[in-house]
């Protein structure tokens, strides 16, 4: 039901625009396979970066954003889009979560 709405929103966005597919379900439909599920968001909108995981870890998402940022800075993203006629189609690796706690502020417990 949401595929036409997603495509309409994507088409209405101003350039430049980029797409990160977050998670296995968005990238390939996951373990679900029936007539009501689109088998990958790349069938609806061009995907630039795929972030794996179920769900993707915060580290994986940060890595995907940094990868996308690097491609944009080096003008590599537009070259990849021109070659394929679709998204840049970059796959990043899954990064395991760290067990190190993140401390915010300077107050000690």
mmCIF file with all atom_site columns, C-alpha atoms in Angstrom, residues 13-101:
data_model
loop_
_atom_site.group_PDB
_atom_site.id
_atom_site.type_symbol
_atom_site.label_atom_id
_atom_site.label_alt_id
_atom_site.label_comp_id
_atom_site.label_asym_id
_atom_site.label_entity_id
_atom_site.label_seq_id
_atom_site.pdbx_PDB_ins_code
_atom_site.Cartn_x
_atom_site.Cartn_y
_atom_site.Cartn_z
_atom_site.occupancy
_atom_site.B_iso_or_equiv
_atom_site.pdbx_formal_charge
_atom_site.auth_seq_id
_atom_site.auth_comp_id
_atom_site.auth_asym_id
_atom_site.auth_atom_id
_atom_site.pdbx_PDB_model_num
ATOM 1  C CA . UNK A 1 13  ? 11.612 15.961  -3.069  1.00 0.00 ? 13  UNK A CA 1
ATOM 2  C CA . UNK A 1 14  ? 14.010 18.611  -4.316  1.00 0.00 ? 14  UNK A CA 1
ATOM 3  C CA . UNK A 1 15  ? 17.406 17.614  -5.708  1.00 0.00 ? 15  UNK A CA 1
ATOM 4  C CA . UNK A 1 16  ? 19.860 16.593  -4.403  1.00 0.00 ? 16  UNK A CA 1
ATOM 5  C CA . UNK A 1 17  ? 18.268 13.582  -2.736  1.00 0.00 ? 17  UNK A CA 1
ATOM 6  C CA . UNK A 1 18  ? 19.751 10.347  -1.466  1.00 0.00 ? 18  UNK A CA 1
ATOM 7  C CA . UNK A 1 19  ? 18.265 7.081   -0.227  1.00 0.00 ? 19  UNK A CA 1
ATOM 8  C CA . UNK A 1 20  ? 19.606 4.728   2.448   1.00 0.00 ? 20  UNK A CA 1
ATOM 9  C CA . UNK A 1 21  ? 17.820 1.376   2.663   1.00 0.00 ? 21  UNK A CA 1
ATOM 10 C CA . UNK A 1 22  ? 17.876 0.445   6.348   1.00 0.00 ? 22  UNK A CA 1
ATOM 11 C CA . UNK A 1 23  ? 17.606 -3.220  7.231   1.00 0.00 ? 23  UNK A CA 1
ATOM 12 C CA . UNK A 1 24  ? 17.014 -6.496  5.513   1.00 0.00 ? 24  UNK A CA 1
ATOM 13 C CA . UNK A 1 25  ? 13.246 -5.993  5.158   1.00 0.00 ? 25  UNK A CA 1
ATOM 14 C CA . UNK A 1 26  ? 13.692 -2.692  3.316   1.00 0.00 ? 26  UNK A CA 1
ATOM 15 C CA . UNK A 1 27  ? 16.515 -4.071  1.180   1.00 0.00 ? 27  UNK A CA 1
ATOM 16 C CA . UNK A 1 28  ? 15.004 -7.382  0.109   1.00 0.00 ? 28  UNK A CA 1
ATOM 17 C CA . UNK A 1 29  ? 11.668 -7.954  1.806   1.00 0.00 ? 29  UNK A CA 1
ATOM 18 C CA . UNK A 1 30  ? 13.388 -10.011 4.511   1.00 0.00 ? 30  UNK A CA 1
ATOM 19 C CA . UNK A 1 31  ? 11.898 -13.370 5.345   1.00 0.00 ? 31  UNK A CA 1
ATOM 20 C CA . UNK A 1 32  ? 8.473  -12.232 4.189   1.00 0.00 ? 32  UNK A CA 1
ATOM 21 C CA . UNK A 1 33  ? 7.483  -13.187 0.661   1.00 0.00 ? 33  UNK A CA 1
ATOM 22 C CA . UNK A 1 34  ? 3.939  -12.710 -0.512  1.00 0.00 ? 34  UNK A CA 1
ATOM 23 C CA . UNK A 1 35  ? 1.955  -10.659 -2.993  1.00 0.00 ? 35  UNK A CA 1
ATOM 24 C CA . UNK A 1 36  ? 1.472  -7.739  -0.573  1.00 0.00 ? 36  UNK A CA 1
ATOM 25 C CA . UNK A 1 37  ? 5.162  -7.084  0.122   1.00 0.00 ? 37  UNK A CA 1
ATOM 26 C CA . UNK A 1 38  ? 7.549  -5.320  -2.245  1.00 0.00 ? 38  UNK A CA 1
ATOM 27 C CA . UNK A 1 39  ? 10.744 -7.361  -2.398  1.00 0.00 ? 39  UNK A CA 1
ATOM 28 C CA . UNK A 1 40  ? 13.105 -4.453  -1.870  1.00 0.00 ? 40  UNK A CA 1
ATOM 29 C CA . UNK A 1 41  ? 12.594 -0.707  -1.777  1.00 0.00 ? 41  UNK A CA 1
ATOM 30 C CA . UNK A 1 42  ? 14.906 -0.414  -4.801  1.00 0.00 ? 42  UNK A CA 1
ATOM 31 C CA . UNK A 1 43  ? 11.944 -1.541  -6.910  1.00 0.00 ? 43  UNK A CA 1
ATOM 32 C CA . UNK A 1 44  ? 10.197 1.702   -5.903  1.00 0.00 ? 44  UNK A CA 1
ATOM 33 C CA . UNK A 1 45  ? 12.969 4.306   -5.528  1.00 0.00 ? 45  UNK A CA 1
ATOM 34 C CA . UNK A 1 46  ? 16.675 4.257   -6.476  1.00 0.00 ? 46  UNK A CA 1
ATOM 35 C CA . UNK A 1 47  ? 18.765 3.228   -3.450  1.00 0.00 ? 47  UNK A CA 1
ATOM 36 C CA . UNK A 1 48  ? 22.218 4.715   -2.929  1.00 0.00 ? 48  UNK A CA 1
ATOM 37 C CA . UNK A 1 49  ? 23.387 2.828   0.178   1.00 0.00 ? 49  UNK A CA 1
ATOM 38 C CA . UNK A 1 50  ? 22.160 -0.447  1.706   1.00 0.00 ? 50  UNK A CA 1
ATOM 39 C CA . UNK A 1 51  ? 22.592 -0.842  5.490   1.00 0.00 ? 51  UNK A CA 1
ATOM 40 C CA . UNK A 1 52  ? 22.189 -4.519  6.495   1.00 0.00 ? 52  UNK A CA 1
ATOM 41 C CA . UNK A 1 53  ? 20.840 -5.896  9.741   1.00 0.00 ? 53  UNK A CA 1
ATOM 42 C CA . UNK A 1 54  ? 17.596 -6.791  11.441  1.00 0.00 ? 54  UNK A CA 1
ATOM 43 C CA . UNK A 1 55  ? 17.527 -4.088  12.651  1.00 0.00 ? 55  UNK A CA 1
ATOM 44 C CA . UNK A 1 56  ? 20.744 -2.325  11.610  1.00 0.00 ? 56  UNK A CA 1
ATOM 45 C CA . UNK A 1 57  ? 22.913 -1.390  14.563  1.00 0.00 ? 57  UNK A CA 1
ATOM 46 C CA . UNK A 1 58  ? 23.555 2.288   15.251  1.00 0.00 ? 58  UNK A CA 1
ATOM 47 C CA . UNK A 1 59  ? 27.167 1.684   14.210  1.00 0.00 ? 59  UNK A CA 1
ATOM 48 C CA . UNK A 1 60  ? 26.022 0.273   10.866  1.00 0.00 ? 60  UNK A CA 1
ATOM 49 C CA . UNK A 1 61  ? 23.750 3.265   10.289  1.00 0.00 ? 61  UNK A CA 1
ATOM 50 C CA . UNK A 1 62  ? 26.557 5.699   11.123  1.00 0.00 ? 62  UNK A CA 1
ATOM 51 C CA . UNK A 1 63  ? 28.866 3.790   8.760   1.00 0.00 ? 63  UNK A CA 1
ATOM 52 C CA . UNK A 1 64  ? 26.236 3.976   5.985   1.00 0.00 ? 64  UNK A CA 1
ATOM 53 C CA . UNK A 1 65  ? 25.822 7.731   6.488   1.00 0.00 ? 65  UNK A CA 1
ATOM 54 C CA . UNK A 1 66  ? 29.607 8.261   6.507   1.00 0.00 ? 66  UNK A CA 1
ATOM 55 C CA . UNK A 1 67  ? 29.935 6.162   3.338   1.00 0.00 ? 67  UNK A CA 1
ATOM 56 C CA . UNK A 1 68  ? 27.221 8.199   1.637   1.00 0.00 ? 68  UNK A CA 1
ATOM 57 C CA . UNK A 1 69  ? 28.868 11.433  2.784   1.00 0.00 ? 69  UNK A CA 1
ATOM 58 C CA . UNK A 1 70  ? 32.222 10.310  1.359   1.00 0.00 ? 70  UNK A CA 1
ATOM 59 C CA . UNK A 1 71  ? 30.630 9.424   -1.986  1.00 0.00 ? 71  UNK A CA 1
ATOM 60 C CA . UNK A 1 72  ? 28.940 12.823  -2.140  1.00 0.00 ? 72  UNK A CA 1
ATOM 61 C CA . UNK A 1 73  ? 32.168 14.705  -1.319  1.00 0.00 ? 73  UNK A CA 1
ATOM 62 C CA . UNK A 1 74  ? 34.174 12.831  -3.980  1.00 0.00 ? 74  UNK A CA 1
ATOM 63 C CA . UNK A 1 75  ? 31.463 13.152  -6.665  1.00 0.00 ? 75  UNK A CA 1
ATOM 64 C CA . UNK A 1 76  ? 31.541 9.359   -6.849  1.00 0.00 ? 76  UNK A CA 1
ATOM 65 C CA . UNK A 1 77  ? 27.821 9.120   -6.144  1.00 0.00 ? 77  UNK A CA 1
ATOM 66 C CA . UNK A 1 78  ? 26.757 10.902  -9.327  1.00 0.00 ? 78  UNK A CA 1
ATOM 67 C CA . UNK A 1 79  ? 29.189 8.815   -11.412 1.00 0.00 ? 79  UNK A CA 1
ATOM 68 C CA . UNK A 1 80  ? 27.711 5.595   -10.025 1.00 0.00 ? 80  UNK A CA 1
ATOM 69 C CA . UNK A 1 81  ? 24.173 6.849   -10.621 1.00 0.00 ? 81  UNK A CA 1
ATOM 70 C CA . UNK A 1 82  ? 24.981 7.778   -14.229 1.00 0.00 ? 82  UNK A CA 1
ATOM 71 C CA . UNK A 1 83  ? 26.534 4.370   -14.923 1.00 0.00 ? 83  UNK A CA 1
ATOM 72 C CA . UNK A 1 84  ? 23.592 2.373   -13.597 1.00 0.00 ? 84  UNK A CA 1
ATOM 73 C CA . UNK A 1 85  ? 20.731 4.742   -14.298 1.00 0.00 ? 85  UNK A CA 1
ATOM 74 C CA . UNK A 1 86  ? 19.505 4.023   -10.782 1.00 0.00 ? 86  UNK A CA 1
ATOM 75 C CA . UNK A 1 87  ? 20.887 4.495   -7.286  1.00 0.00 ? 87  UNK A CA 1
ATOM 76 C CA . UNK A 1 88  ? 24.569 4.192   -6.442  1.00 0.00 ? 88  UNK A CA 1
ATOM 77 C CA . UNK A 1 89  ? 23.937 0.624   -5.166  1.00 0.00 ? 89  UNK A CA 1
ATOM 78 C CA . UNK A 1 90  ? 26.615 0.685   -2.426  1.00 0.00 ? 90  UNK A CA 1
ATOM 79 C CA . UNK A 1 91  ? 26.497 -2.088  0.186   1.00 0.00 ? 91  UNK A CA 1
ATOM 80 C CA . UNK A 1 92  ? 28.111 -1.466  3.578   1.00 0.00 ? 92  UNK A CA 1
ATOM 81 C CA . UNK A 1 93  ? 29.106 -4.173  6.033   1.00 0.00 ? 93  UNK A CA 1
ATOM 82 C CA . UNK A 1 94  ? 27.203 -4.940  9.221   1.00 0.00 ? 94  UNK A CA 1
ATOM 83 C CA . UNK A 1 95  ? 29.030 -3.585  12.267  1.00 0.00 ? 95  UNK A CA 1
ATOM 84 C CA . UNK A 1 96  ? 28.550 -5.350  15.589  1.00 0.00 ? 96  UNK A CA 1
ATOM 85 C CA . UNK A 1 97  ? 27.465 -3.111  18.460  1.00 0.00 ? 97  UNK A CA 1
ATOM 86 C CA . UNK A 1 98  ? 30.140 -2.124  20.936  1.00 0.00 ? 98  UNK A CA 1
ATOM 87 C CA . UNK A 1 99  ? 29.818 -2.987  24.595  1.00 0.00 ? 99  UNK A CA 1
ATOM 88 C CA . UNK A 1 100 ? 31.599 0.169   25.712  1.00 0.00 ? 100 UNK A CA 1
ATOM 89 C CA . UNK A 1 101 ? 29.148 2.486   27.459  1.00 0.00 ? 101 UNK A CA 1
#
